Each structure stands twice: as structure tokens, then as C-alpha cells.
CSV table of N, CA and C and ligand atoms in Angstrom, one decimal:
chain,number,residue,atom,x,y,z
A,1,MET,N,-4.3,27.8,8.2
A,1,MET,CA,-3.7,26.5,8.7
A,1,MET,C,-3.0,25.8,7.6
A,2,ASN,N,-1.8,25.4,7.8
A,2,ASN,CA,-1.1,24.7,6.7
A,2,ASN,C,-1.7,23.3,6.4
A,3,GLN,N,-1.8,23.0,5.2
A,3,GLN,CA,-2.3,21.6,4.8
A,3,GLN,C,-1.2,20.6,5.1
A,4,GLU,N,-1.5,19.7,6.0
A,4,GLU,CA,-0.5,18.7,6.3
A,4,GLU,C,-1.3,17.4,6.7
A,5,ASN,N,-0.5,16.3,6.8
A,5,ASN,CA,-1.2,15.1,7.3
A,5,ASN,C,-1.4,15.2,8.8
A,6,ILE,N,-2.6,14.7,9.2
A,6,ILE,CA,-2.9,14.5,10.6
A,6,ILE,C,-3.1,13.1,10.8
A,7,ILE,N,-2.2,12.5,11.7
A,7,ILE,CA,-2.2,11.1,11.9
A,7,ILE,C,-2.6,10.7,13.3
A,8,LEU,N,-3.7,9.9,13.4
A,8,LEU,CA,-4.2,9.5,14.7
A,8,LEU,C,-3.6,8.2,15.1
A,9,VAL,N,-3.0,8.1,16.3
A,9,VAL,CA,-2.5,6.8,16.8
A,9,VAL,C,-3.1,6.5,18.1
A,10,GLY,N,-3.1,5.3,18.5
A,10,GLY,CA,-3.7,5.0,19.8
A,10,GLY,C,-4.1,3.5,19.8
A,11,PHE,N,-4.3,3.0,21.0
A,11,PHE,CA,-4.7,1.6,21.2
A,11,PHE,C,-6.1,1.4,20.5
A,12,MET,N,-6.4,0.1,20.3
A,12,MET,CA,-7.8,-0.2,19.8
A,12,MET,C,-8.8,0.4,20.7
A,13,GLY,N,-9.9,0.9,20.1
A,13,GLY,CA,-11.0,1.4,20.9
A,13,GLY,C,-10.8,2.8,21.5
A,14,THR,N,-9.8,3.5,21.0
A,14,THR,CA,-9.6,4.9,21.5
A,14,THR,C,-10.4,5.9,20.6
A,15,GLY,N,-11.0,5.4,19.6
A,15,GLY,CA,-11.9,6.3,18.8
A,15,GLY,C,-11.2,7.0,17.6
A,16,LYS,N,-10.1,6.4,17.1
A,16,LYS,CA,-9.3,7.0,16.0
A,16,LYS,C,-10.2,7.2,14.8
A,17,SER,N,-11.0,6.2,14.4
A,17,SER,CA,-11.7,6.4,13.1
A,17,SER,C,-12.9,7.4,13.3
A,18,THR,N,-13.6,7.3,14.4
A,18,THR,CA,-14.7,8.2,14.6
A,18,THR,C,-14.2,9.7,14.7
A,19,VAL,N,-13.2,9.9,15.5
A,19,VAL,CA,-12.7,11.2,15.6
A,19,VAL,C,-12.0,11.7,14.3
A,20,GLY,N,-11.4,10.8,13.7
A,20,GLY,CA,-10.7,11.1,12.4
A,20,GLY,C,-11.7,11.6,11.3
A,21,LYS,N,-12.8,10.9,11.2
A,21,LYS,CA,-13.8,11.3,10.3
A,21,LYS,C,-14.3,12.7,10.6
A,22,GLU,N,-14.6,13.0,11.8
A,22,GLU,CA,-15.1,14.3,12.2
A,22,GLU,C,-14.1,15.4,12.0
A,23,LEU,N,-12.8,15.1,12.2
A,23,LEU,CA,-11.7,16.0,12.0
A,23,LEU,C,-11.6,16.4,10.5
A,24,ALA,N,-11.6,15.3,9.7
A,24,ALA,CA,-11.4,15.5,8.3
A,24,ALA,C,-12.6,16.4,7.7
A,25,ARG,N,-13.8,16.1,8.2
A,25,ARG,CA,-14.9,16.9,7.8
A,25,ARG,C,-14.7,18.4,8.1
A,26,ARG,N,-14.3,18.7,9.3
A,26,ARG,CA,-14.1,20.1,9.7
A,26,ARG,C,-12.9,20.7,8.9
A,27,LEU,N,-11.9,20.0,8.6
A,27,LEU,CA,-10.7,20.6,8.0
A,27,LEU,C,-10.9,20.5,6.5
A,28,ASN,N,-11.9,19.8,6.0
A,28,ASN,CA,-12.1,19.6,4.6
A,28,ASN,C,-10.9,18.8,4.0
A,29,TYR,N,-10.4,17.9,4.8
A,29,TYR,CA,-9.3,17.0,4.3
A,29,TYR,C,-9.9,15.6,3.9
A,30,ARG,N,-9.2,14.9,3.2
A,30,ARG,CA,-9.6,13.5,2.9
A,30,ARG,C,-9.4,12.6,4.2
A,31,PHE,N,-10.3,11.7,4.4
A,31,PHE,CA,-10.1,10.8,5.6
A,31,PHE,C,-9.7,9.4,5.1
A,32,VAL,N,-8.7,8.9,5.7
A,32,VAL,CA,-8.3,7.5,5.3
A,32,VAL,C,-8.2,6.7,6.6
A,33,ASP,N,-8.8,5.5,6.6
A,33,ASP,CA,-8.7,4.6,7.7
A,33,ASP,C,-7.7,3.5,7.2
A,34,LEU,N,-6.6,3.4,7.9
A,34,LEU,CA,-5.6,2.5,7.4
A,34,LEU,C,-6.0,1.0,7.3
A,35,ASP,N,-6.9,0.6,8.2
A,35,ASP,CA,-7.4,-0.8,8.1
A,35,ASP,C,-8.2,-1.0,6.9
A,36,THR,N,-9.1,0.0,6.6
A,36,THR,CA,-10.0,-0.1,5.4
A,36,THR,C,-9.1,-0.2,4.2
A,37,GLU,N,-8.1,0.6,4.2
A,37,GLU,CA,-7.1,0.6,3.0
A,37,GLU,C,-6.5,-0.8,2.8
A,38,ILE,N,-6.1,-1.4,3.9
A,38,ILE,CA,-5.6,-2.7,3.8
A,38,ILE,C,-6.6,-3.8,3.3
A,39,VAL,N,-7.8,-3.6,3.8
A,39,VAL,CA,-8.9,-4.6,3.4
A,39,VAL,C,-9.1,-4.4,1.9
A,40,GLU,N,-9.1,-3.2,1.4
A,40,GLU,CA,-9.4,-2.9,0.0
A,40,GLU,C,-8.3,-3.5,-0.8
A,41,ARG,N,-7.0,-3.2,-0.4
A,41,ARG,CA,-5.9,-3.7,-1.2
A,41,ARG,C,-5.8,-5.2,-1.2
A,42,GLU,N,-6.1,-5.9,-0.1
A,42,GLU,CA,-5.9,-7.3,0.0
A,42,GLU,C,-7.2,-8.1,-0.4
A,43,GLY,N,-8.3,-7.3,-0.4
A,43,GLY,CA,-9.6,-8.0,-0.9
A,43,GLY,C,-10.1,-9.0,0.1
A,44,CYS,N,-9.7,-8.8,1.4
A,44,CYS,CA,-10.3,-9.7,2.4
A,44,CYS,C,-10.3,-8.9,3.8
A,45,SER,N,-11.1,-9.5,4.7
A,45,SER,CA,-11.2,-8.8,6.0
A,45,SER,C,-9.9,-8.9,6.9
A,46,ILE,N,-9.8,-8.1,7.9
A,46,ILE,CA,-8.6,-8.2,8.8
A,46,ILE,C,-8.6,-9.6,9.5
A,47,PRO,N,-9.7,-10.0,10.1
A,47,PRO,CA,-9.6,-11.3,10.7
A,47,PRO,C,-9.2,-12.4,9.7
A,48,HIS,N,-9.7,-12.4,8.5
A,48,HIS,CA,-9.4,-13.4,7.5
A,48,HIS,C,-7.9,-13.3,7.2
A,49,LEU,N,-7.4,-12.1,7.1
A,49,LEU,CA,-6.0,-11.9,6.8
A,49,LEU,C,-5.1,-12.5,7.9
A,50,PHE,N,-5.4,-12.2,9.1
A,50,PHE,CA,-4.7,-12.7,10.3
A,50,PHE,C,-4.7,-14.2,10.2
A,51,GLU,N,-5.9,-14.8,9.9
A,51,GLU,CA,-6.1,-16.2,10.0
A,51,GLU,C,-5.3,-16.9,8.9
A,52,THR,N,-5.4,-16.4,7.7
A,52,THR,CA,-4.8,-17.1,6.6
A,52,THR,C,-3.3,-16.8,6.4
A,53,LYS,N,-2.9,-15.5,6.6
A,53,LYS,CA,-1.5,-15.1,6.3
A,53,LYS,C,-0.7,-14.8,7.6
A,54,GLY,N,-1.3,-14.6,8.7
A,54,GLY,CA,-0.6,-14.3,9.9
A,54,GLY,C,-0.4,-12.9,10.2
A,55,GLU,N,0.0,-12.6,11.5
A,55,GLU,CA,0.1,-11.2,11.9
A,55,GLU,C,1.3,-10.5,11.2
A,56,MET,N,2.4,-11.2,10.9
A,56,MET,CA,3.5,-10.6,10.3
A,56,MET,C,3.2,-10.0,8.9
A,57,TYR,N,2.4,-10.9,8.2
A,57,TYR,CA,2.0,-10.4,6.8
A,57,TYR,C,1.1,-9.2,6.9
A,58,PHE,N,0.2,-9.2,7.9
A,58,PHE,CA,-0.7,-8.0,8.1
A,58,PHE,C,0.2,-6.8,8.5
A,59,ARG,N,1.2,-7.0,9.3
A,59,ARG,CA,2.1,-5.8,9.7
A,59,ARG,C,2.8,-5.3,8.4
A,60,ASP,N,3.2,-6.2,7.5
A,60,ASP,CA,3.9,-5.7,6.3
A,60,ASP,C,2.9,-4.9,5.5
A,61,CYS,N,1.7,-5.4,5.4
A,61,CYS,CA,0.7,-4.7,4.6
A,61,CYS,C,0.4,-3.3,5.2
A,62,GLU,N,0.4,-3.3,6.5
A,62,GLU,CA,0.1,-2.1,7.3
A,62,GLU,C,1.2,-1.0,7.0
A,63,SER,N,2.5,-1.5,7.1
A,63,SER,CA,3.6,-0.6,6.9
A,63,SER,C,3.6,-0.1,5.4
A,64,ALA,N,3.4,-1.0,4.5
A,64,ALA,CA,3.4,-0.6,3.1
A,64,ALA,C,2.3,0.4,2.8
A,65,ALA,N,1.1,0.2,3.3
A,65,ALA,CA,-0.1,1.1,3.1
A,65,ALA,C,0.2,2.5,3.7
A,66,LEU,N,0.8,2.4,4.9
A,66,LEU,CA,1.1,3.7,5.6
A,66,LEU,C,2.2,4.5,4.8
A,67,ALA,N,3.2,3.8,4.4
A,67,ALA,CA,4.3,4.5,3.7
A,67,ALA,C,3.7,5.1,2.4
A,68,GLU,N,2.9,4.4,1.7
A,68,GLU,CA,2.3,4.9,0.5
A,68,GLU,C,1.5,6.2,0.7
A,69,LEU,N,0.6,6.1,1.8
A,69,LEU,CA,-0.2,7.2,2.1
A,69,LEU,C,0.6,8.5,2.5
A,70,LEU,N,1.7,8.2,3.2
A,70,LEU,CA,2.5,9.3,3.6
A,70,LEU,C,3.4,9.9,2.5
A,71,ARG,N,3.5,9.2,1.4
A,71,ARG,CA,4.3,9.7,0.3
A,71,ARG,C,3.5,10.7,-0.5
A,72,ASN,N,2.1,10.5,-0.4
A,72,ASN,CA,1.2,11.3,-1.2
A,72,ASN,C,1.1,12.7,-0.7
A,73,PRO,N,0.6,13.7,-1.4
A,73,PRO,CA,0.5,15.1,-0.9
A,73,PRO,C,-0.3,15.1,0.4
A,74,ALA,N,0.0,16.2,1.2
A,74,ALA,CA,-0.6,16.3,2.5
A,74,ALA,C,-2.1,16.7,2.4
A,75,GLY,N,-2.7,16.8,3.5
A,75,GLY,CA,-4.1,17.2,3.6
A,75,GLY,C,-5.0,16.0,3.8
A,76,VAL,N,-4.4,15.0,4.5
A,76,VAL,CA,-5.2,13.8,4.8
A,76,VAL,C,-5.2,13.5,6.3
A,77,VAL,N,-6.4,13.1,6.8
A,77,VAL,CA,-6.4,12.7,8.2
A,77,VAL,C,-6.4,11.1,8.1
A,78,ILE,N,-5.4,10.6,8.8
A,78,ILE,CA,-5.2,9.1,8.8
A,78,ILE,C,-5.5,8.5,10.1
A,79,ALA,N,-6.5,7.6,10.2
A,79,ALA,CA,-6.7,6.8,11.4
A,79,ALA,C,-5.9,5.5,11.3
A,80,THR,N,-4.9,5.4,12.1
A,80,THR,CA,-4.1,4.1,11.9
A,80,THR,C,-4.7,3.0,12.8
A,81,GLY,N,-4.2,1.8,12.6
A,81,GLY,CA,-4.6,0.7,13.5
A,81,GLY,C,-3.8,0.8,14.7
A,82,GLY,N,-4.3,0.2,15.8
A,82,GLY,CA,-3.6,0.3,17.1
A,82,GLY,C,-2.2,-0.2,17.1
A,83,GLY,N,-1.9,-1.1,16.1
A,83,GLY,CA,-0.5,-1.7,16.1
A,83,GLY,C,0.4,-1.1,15.1
A,84,ALA,N,0.0,0.0,14.5
A,84,ALA,CA,0.8,0.6,13.5
A,84,ALA,C,2.1,1.3,14.1
A,85,VAL,N,2.1,1.4,15.4
A,85,VAL,CA,3.2,2.0,16.1
A,85,VAL,C,4.3,1.0,16.5
A,86,LEU,N,4.0,-0.3,16.3
A,86,LEU,CA,4.9,-1.4,16.7
A,86,LEU,C,6.3,-1.3,16.1
A,87,ARG,N,6.3,-0.9,14.8
A,87,ARG,CA,7.6,-0.8,14.1
A,87,ARG,C,8.2,0.6,14.2
A,88,GLU,N,9.4,0.6,14.6
A,88,GLU,CA,10.1,1.9,14.8
A,88,GLU,C,10.1,2.7,13.5
A,89,ALA,N,10.3,2.0,12.4
A,89,ALA,CA,10.3,2.7,11.1
A,89,ALA,C,8.9,3.4,10.8
A,90,ASN,N,7.8,2.8,11.2
A,90,ASN,CA,6.5,3.4,11.1
A,90,ASN,C,6.4,4.7,11.9
A,91,ARG,N,6.9,4.5,13.2
A,91,ARG,CA,6.8,5.7,14.1
A,91,ARG,C,7.6,6.9,13.6
A,92,LEU,N,8.8,6.6,13.1
A,92,LEU,CA,9.7,7.7,12.5
A,92,LEU,C,9.0,8.3,11.3
A,93,HIS,N,8.5,7.5,10.5
A,93,HIS,CA,7.8,7.9,9.3
A,93,HIS,C,6.6,8.8,9.6
A,94,MET,N,5.8,8.4,10.5
A,94,MET,CA,4.7,9.2,10.9
A,94,MET,C,5.1,10.5,11.5
A,95,ALA,N,6.1,10.5,12.4
A,95,ALA,CA,6.5,11.7,13.1
A,95,ALA,C,7.1,12.7,12.1
A,96,GLN,N,7.7,12.2,11.0
A,96,GLN,CA,8.3,13.1,10.1
A,96,GLN,C,7.3,13.6,9.0
A,97,SER,N,6.2,12.9,8.9
A,97,SER,CA,5.3,13.2,7.7
A,97,SER,C,4.0,13.9,8.1
A,98,GLY,N,3.9,14.2,9.3
A,98,GLY,CA,2.6,14.9,9.7
A,98,GLY,C,2.6,15.2,11.1
A,99,TRP,N,1.4,15.6,11.6
A,99,TRP,CA,1.2,16.0,13.0
A,99,TRP,C,0.5,14.8,13.6
A,100,VAL,N,1.1,14.2,14.6
A,100,VAL,CA,0.6,12.9,15.1
A,100,VAL,C,-0.1,13.2,16.5
A,101,VAL,N,-1.3,12.7,16.5
A,101,VAL,CA,-2.1,12.9,17.7
A,101,VAL,C,-2.4,11.5,18.3
A,102,GLY,N,-2.0,11.4,19.6
A,102,GLY,CA,-2.3,10.1,20.3
A,102,GLY,C,-3.6,10.2,21.1
A,103,LEU,N,-4.4,9.2,20.8
A,103,LEU,CA,-5.7,9.1,21.6
A,103,LEU,C,-5.5,8.0,22.6
A,104,GLN,N,-5.8,8.4,23.9
A,104,GLN,CA,-5.6,7.5,25.0
A,104,GLN,C,-6.9,7.1,25.6
A,105,ALA,N,-7.0,6.0,26.3
A,105,ALA,CA,-8.1,5.6,27.0
A,105,ALA,C,-7.7,4.6,28.1
A,106,GLN,N,-8.5,4.6,29.2
A,106,GLN,CA,-8.2,3.6,30.3
A,106,GLN,C,-8.7,2.2,29.8
A,107,LEU,N,-8.1,1.2,30.5
A,107,LEU,CA,-8.5,-0.2,30.2
A,107,LEU,C,-10.0,-0.4,30.2
A,108,SER,N,-10.7,0.1,31.3
A,108,SER,CA,-12.1,-0.1,31.4
A,108,SER,C,-12.9,0.5,30.3
A,109,THR,N,-12.4,1.6,29.8
A,109,THR,CA,-13.1,2.3,28.6
A,109,THR,C,-12.9,1.4,27.4
A,110,ILE,N,-11.7,1.0,27.2
A,110,ILE,CA,-11.4,0.1,26.0
A,110,ILE,C,-12.3,-1.1,26.0
A,111,VAL,N,-12.3,-1.8,27.2
A,111,VAL,CA,-13.1,-3.0,27.3
A,111,VAL,C,-14.5,-2.8,26.9
A,112,LYS,N,-15.1,-1.7,27.4
A,112,LYS,CA,-16.5,-1.3,27.1
A,112,LYS,C,-16.7,-1.1,25.6
A,113,ARG,N,-15.7,-0.4,25.0
A,113,ARG,CA,-15.9,0.0,23.6
A,113,ARG,C,-15.7,-1.1,22.6
A,114,VAL,N,-14.9,-2.1,23.0
A,114,VAL,CA,-14.6,-3.2,22.0
A,114,VAL,C,-15.4,-4.4,22.3
A,115,HIS,N,-16.3,-4.3,23.3
A,115,HIS,CA,-17.1,-5.5,23.8
A,115,HIS,C,-17.8,-6.1,22.6
A,116,GLY,N,-17.6,-7.4,22.5
A,116,GLY,CA,-18.3,-8.2,21.5
A,116,GLY,C,-17.9,-8.0,20.0
A,117,ASP,N,-16.8,-7.3,19.8
A,117,ASP,CA,-16.4,-7.0,18.5
A,117,ASP,C,-15.6,-8.2,17.9
A,118,GLY,N,-16.1,-8.8,16.8
A,118,GLY,CA,-15.5,-9.9,16.2
A,118,GLY,C,-14.5,-9.5,15.2
A,119,ASN,N,-14.3,-8.2,15.0
A,119,ASN,CA,-13.4,-7.8,13.9
A,119,ASN,C,-12.0,-7.5,14.3
A,120,ARG,N,-11.7,-7.8,15.6
A,120,ARG,CA,-10.3,-7.5,16.1
A,120,ARG,C,-9.7,-8.8,16.5
A,121,PRO,N,-8.9,-9.4,15.6
A,121,PRO,CA,-8.4,-10.8,15.8
A,121,PRO,C,-7.5,-10.9,17.1
A,122,LEU,N,-6.9,-9.8,17.5
A,122,LEU,CA,-6.0,-9.8,18.6
A,122,LEU,C,-6.8,-9.9,19.9
A,123,LEU,N,-8.1,-9.6,19.9
A,123,LEU,CA,-8.9,-9.6,21.1
A,123,LEU,C,-9.8,-10.8,21.3
A,124,GLN,N,-9.6,-11.8,20.5
A,124,GLN,CA,-10.5,-12.9,20.6
A,124,GLN,C,-10.2,-13.7,21.9
A,125,GLY,N,-11.2,-14.3,22.4
A,125,GLY,CA,-11.1,-15.0,23.7
A,125,GLY,C,-11.4,-14.1,24.8
A,126,ASP,N,-10.6,-14.1,25.9
A,126,ASP,CA,-10.8,-13.2,27.0
A,126,ASP,C,-10.2,-11.8,26.7
A,127,ALA,N,-11.2,-11.0,26.1
A,127,ALA,CA,-10.7,-9.7,25.6
A,127,ALA,C,-10.0,-8.8,26.6
A,128,GLU,N,-10.6,-8.8,27.8
A,128,GLU,CA,-10.0,-7.9,28.9
A,128,GLU,C,-8.5,-8.3,29.2
A,129,ARG,N,-8.3,-9.6,29.3
A,129,ARG,CA,-7.0,-10.1,29.6
A,129,ARG,C,-6.0,-9.8,28.4
A,130,ARG,N,-6.5,-9.9,27.2
A,130,ARG,CA,-5.7,-9.6,26.0
A,130,ARG,C,-5.4,-8.1,25.9
A,131,ILE,N,-6.4,-7.3,26.3
A,131,ILE,CA,-6.1,-5.8,26.2
A,131,ILE,C,-5.1,-5.4,27.3
A,132,ARG,N,-5.2,-6.0,28.5
A,132,ARG,CA,-4.3,-5.7,29.5
A,132,ARG,C,-2.9,-6.1,29.1
A,133,GLN,N,-2.8,-7.3,28.5
A,133,GLN,CA,-1.5,-7.8,28.0
A,133,GLN,C,-0.9,-6.9,26.9
A,134,LEU,N,-1.7,-6.6,25.9
A,134,LEU,CA,-1.2,-5.8,24.8
A,134,LEU,C,-0.9,-4.3,25.3
A,135,MET,N,-1.7,-3.8,26.2
A,135,MET,CA,-1.4,-2.4,26.7
A,135,MET,C,0.0,-2.4,27.4
A,136,ALA,N,0.3,-3.5,28.1
A,136,ALA,CA,1.6,-3.6,28.8
A,136,ALA,C,2.7,-3.7,27.8
A,137,GLU,N,2.5,-4.6,26.8
A,137,GLU,CA,3.5,-4.8,25.8
A,137,GLU,C,3.8,-3.5,25.0
A,138,ARG,N,2.8,-2.7,24.8
A,138,ARG,CA,2.9,-1.5,24.0
A,138,ARG,C,3.1,-0.2,24.8
A,139,GLN,N,3.4,-0.4,26.1
A,139,GLN,CA,3.6,0.8,26.9
A,139,GLN,C,4.7,1.7,26.3
A,140,GLY,N,4.4,3.0,26.2
A,140,GLY,CA,5.4,3.9,25.7
A,140,GLY,C,5.4,4.1,24.2
A,141,LEU,N,4.9,3.1,23.5
A,141,LEU,CA,5.0,3.1,22.0
A,141,LEU,C,4.1,4.2,21.3
A,142,TYR,N,3.2,4.8,22.1
A,142,TYR,CA,2.3,5.8,21.5
A,142,TYR,C,2.9,7.2,21.9
A,143,ASP,N,3.9,7.2,22.7
A,143,ASP,CA,4.4,8.5,23.3
A,143,ASP,C,5.1,9.4,22.3
A,144,PHE,N,5.4,8.9,21.1
A,144,PHE,CA,6.1,9.8,20.1
A,144,PHE,C,5.2,10.8,19.5
A,145,ALA,N,3.9,10.7,19.8
A,145,ALA,CA,2.9,11.6,19.2
A,145,ALA,C,3.2,13.0,19.6
A,146,HIS,N,2.9,14.0,18.7
A,146,HIS,CA,3.2,15.4,19.0
A,146,HIS,C,2.2,15.9,20.1
A,147,ALA,N,1.0,15.3,20.2
A,147,ALA,CA,0.1,15.7,21.2
A,147,ALA,C,-0.7,14.5,21.6
A,148,SER,N,-1.1,14.4,22.8
A,148,SER,CA,-1.9,13.3,23.3
A,148,SER,C,-3.1,13.7,24.1
A,149,ILE,N,-4.2,13.1,23.9
A,149,ILE,CA,-5.4,13.5,24.6
A,149,ILE,C,-6.2,12.2,25.1
A,150,PRO,N,-6.7,12.3,26.4
A,150,PRO,CA,-7.5,11.3,26.9
A,150,PRO,C,-8.9,11.3,26.3
A,151,THR,N,-9.5,10.2,26.0
A,151,THR,CA,-10.8,10.1,25.3
A,151,THR,C,-11.9,9.6,26.2
A,152,ASP,N,-11.6,9.2,27.5
A,152,ASP,CA,-12.6,8.5,28.3
A,152,ASP,C,-13.8,9.5,28.5
A,153,PHE,N,-15.0,9.0,28.4
A,153,PHE,CA,-16.2,9.7,28.7
A,153,PHE,C,-16.4,11.0,27.8
A,154,ARG,N,-15.7,11.0,26.6
A,154,ARG,CA,-15.8,12.2,25.8
A,154,ARG,C,-16.3,11.7,24.4
A,155,SER,N,-17.1,12.6,23.8
A,155,SER,CA,-17.7,12.3,22.4
A,155,SER,C,-16.7,12.6,21.3
A,156,ALA,N,-16.9,12.1,20.1
A,156,ALA,CA,-16.1,12.4,19.0
A,156,ALA,C,-16.1,13.9,18.7
A,157,ILE,N,-17.2,14.5,18.9
A,157,ILE,CA,-17.4,16.0,18.7
A,157,ILE,C,-16.4,16.8,19.6
A,158,GLU,N,-16.5,16.4,20.9
A,158,GLU,CA,-15.7,17.1,21.9
A,158,GLU,C,-14.2,16.8,21.6
A,159,LEU,N,-13.8,15.6,21.2
A,159,LEU,CA,-12.4,15.3,20.9
A,159,LEU,C,-12.0,16.1,19.7
A,160,ALA,N,-12.8,16.2,18.7
A,160,ALA,CA,-12.4,16.9,17.5
A,160,ALA,C,-12.3,18.4,17.8
A,161,ASP,N,-13.2,18.9,18.7
A,161,ASP,CA,-13.0,20.3,19.2
A,161,ASP,C,-11.6,20.5,19.8
A,162,GLU,N,-11.3,19.6,20.7
A,162,GLU,CA,-10.0,19.8,21.4
A,162,GLU,C,-8.8,19.7,20.4
A,163,ILE,N,-8.9,18.8,19.4
A,163,ILE,CA,-7.8,18.7,18.5
A,163,ILE,C,-7.7,19.9,17.6
A,164,MET,N,-8.8,20.5,17.2
A,164,MET,CA,-8.9,21.7,16.4
A,164,MET,C,-8.2,22.8,17.2
A,165,GLN,N,-8.5,22.9,18.5
A,165,GLN,CA,-7.9,23.9,19.4
A,165,GLN,C,-6.4,23.8,19.5
A,166,LEU,N,-6.0,22.5,19.6
A,166,LEU,CA,-4.5,22.2,19.7
A,166,LEU,C,-3.8,22.7,18.4
A,167,LEU,N,-4.5,22.4,17.3
A,167,LEU,CA,-3.9,22.7,16.0
A,167,LEU,C,-3.8,24.2,15.9
A,168,GLU,N,-4.8,25.0,16.3
A,168,GLU,CA,-4.8,26.4,16.2
A,168,GLU,C,-3.7,27.0,17.1
A,169,GLN,N,-3.6,26.5,18.3
A,169,GLN,CA,-2.6,27.0,19.3
A,169,GLN,C,-1.2,26.7,18.7
A,170,ARG,N,-1.1,25.6,18.1
A,170,ARG,CA,0.2,25.2,17.6
A,170,ARG,C,0.6,26.1,16.4
A,171,ASP,N,-0.4,26.4,15.5
A,171,ASP,CA,-0.1,27.3,14.4
A,171,ASP,C,0.1,28.7,14.8
A,172,GLU,N,-0.5,29.1,15.9
A,172,GLU,CA,-0.2,30.5,16.4
A,172,GLU,C,1.2,30.6,16.9
A,173,ARG,N,1.7,29.5,17.5
A,173,ARG,CA,3.1,29.5,18.0
A,173,ARG,C,4.1,29.6,16.9
A,174,CYS,N,3.8,29.0,15.7
A,174,CYS,CA,4.8,28.9,14.6
A,174,CYS,C,5.1,30.2,13.9
B,201,S3P,C1,-4.7,-3.8,15.7
B,201,S3P,C2,-5.7,-2.9,15.7
B,201,S3P,C3,-6.8,-2.9,14.7
B,201,S3P,C4,-6.3,-3.6,13.5
B,201,S3P,C5,-5.8,-5.0,13.8
B,201,S3P,C6,-4.6,-4.9,14.7
B,201,S3P,C7,-3.7,-3.8,16.8
B,201,S3P,O1,-7.2,-1.5,14.4
B,201,S3P,O2,-5.3,-2.8,12.8
B,201,S3P,O3,-6.9,-5.7,14.3
B,201,S3P,O4,-2.7,-4.5,16.7
B,201,S3P,O5,-3.8,-3.0,17.7
B,201,S3P,P1,-8.0,-0.6,15.5
B,201,S3P,O6,-7.0,0.1,16.4
B,201,S3P,O7,-8.6,0.4,14.6
B,201,S3P,O8,-9.0,-1.5,16.2
């Protein structure tokens, strides 16, 4: 299997970080969570960053961290934040720099998974209403992924199995 970047995209609560860690373990790749990267660089939490500097500043940090990661040698599994697909430049960059897998989930699954999570500033207040709204705004933005898989009612192990199979099938075709 060629060493390349594997980039997970998807809405909040689709399991990008959990699945990404499992995938990296199996492939013996480094795992990077883009949000964690931003927190380390900025020295403060995501909610604090949104509150003090605003979403636009966060998006700039996100794009810069992503670009830097993608510049480095391949062999990294990257779990992006749900909004990393908002900028076209990020989408293009991801599509050109690795194999992009989209994780999908239904509204009800996402609501269950993010329930009571204070670490997602965009979901404060009526989380279900916010998720519905953001999903509508982001419709189609995850479709650039090279492969997409539904995650509802499935464990990280099952999802990593499926992604490994997709990778193998793809490599057989090449
Ligand atoms: C965001 C998703 C979050 C985080 C930030 C914004 C979004 O990451 O980057 O709160 O805009 O969808 P997760 O998808 O890992 O929750």
C-alpha cells in the first residue's frame, strides 16, 4: 500500500477522530487531529478561540494548520474539523494531497453523539436546531471526498475495517 495522507472529513459527530486513530494504528501512520493541532498552536481551547477571536480567525488557523500538515511527507491520517470543508481552497488542497474519506451520519445520530458536548461552540443553545441548520448550509460540501461511508449504528472498528477494504480495493485497481 502506498504511503499517502488519509484525510477524514465529515460533519461534527461523524466519528472522524475515533475512526482516524484506529486507522492510523492499523496502517502504522501518524494520527493528527486538526482541532488538537490548532489548540496546541494557539494555546487555548476551541470554544475560547471562537469566543475571543471569532469564527473567521478560527477558520484561518484551521486552513493554515491543514496546509502545513499537507505540505509534510505523506503517511499521516488526519481527522479534520467538520468545517474544514467550508473553504474551496481547503477542499482542493485535501483532494490533491491525499485520499479523502467522507464520514456521514443522519441528523438523529449526530444529535445523540454530540449531546451535552460543551466543546463545540457552533452547537451551543438548541443543538438539534443548529445541527439541522448547519447540515443544510453545508449540503454537498463533503461530496468531494474520494469515498464516503455511513457511520450510523457502526463502531469505529467496523468503520476502520471498511476503510481498509476500500483502500485495498482501490490499490488493486491501480
Ligand atoms: C466545527 C467542528 C469542530 C471544530 C469546531 C468547528 C465545524 O470539529 O473544528 O468546533 O464547523 O463543524 P469536529 O467536527 O471534530 O467536532
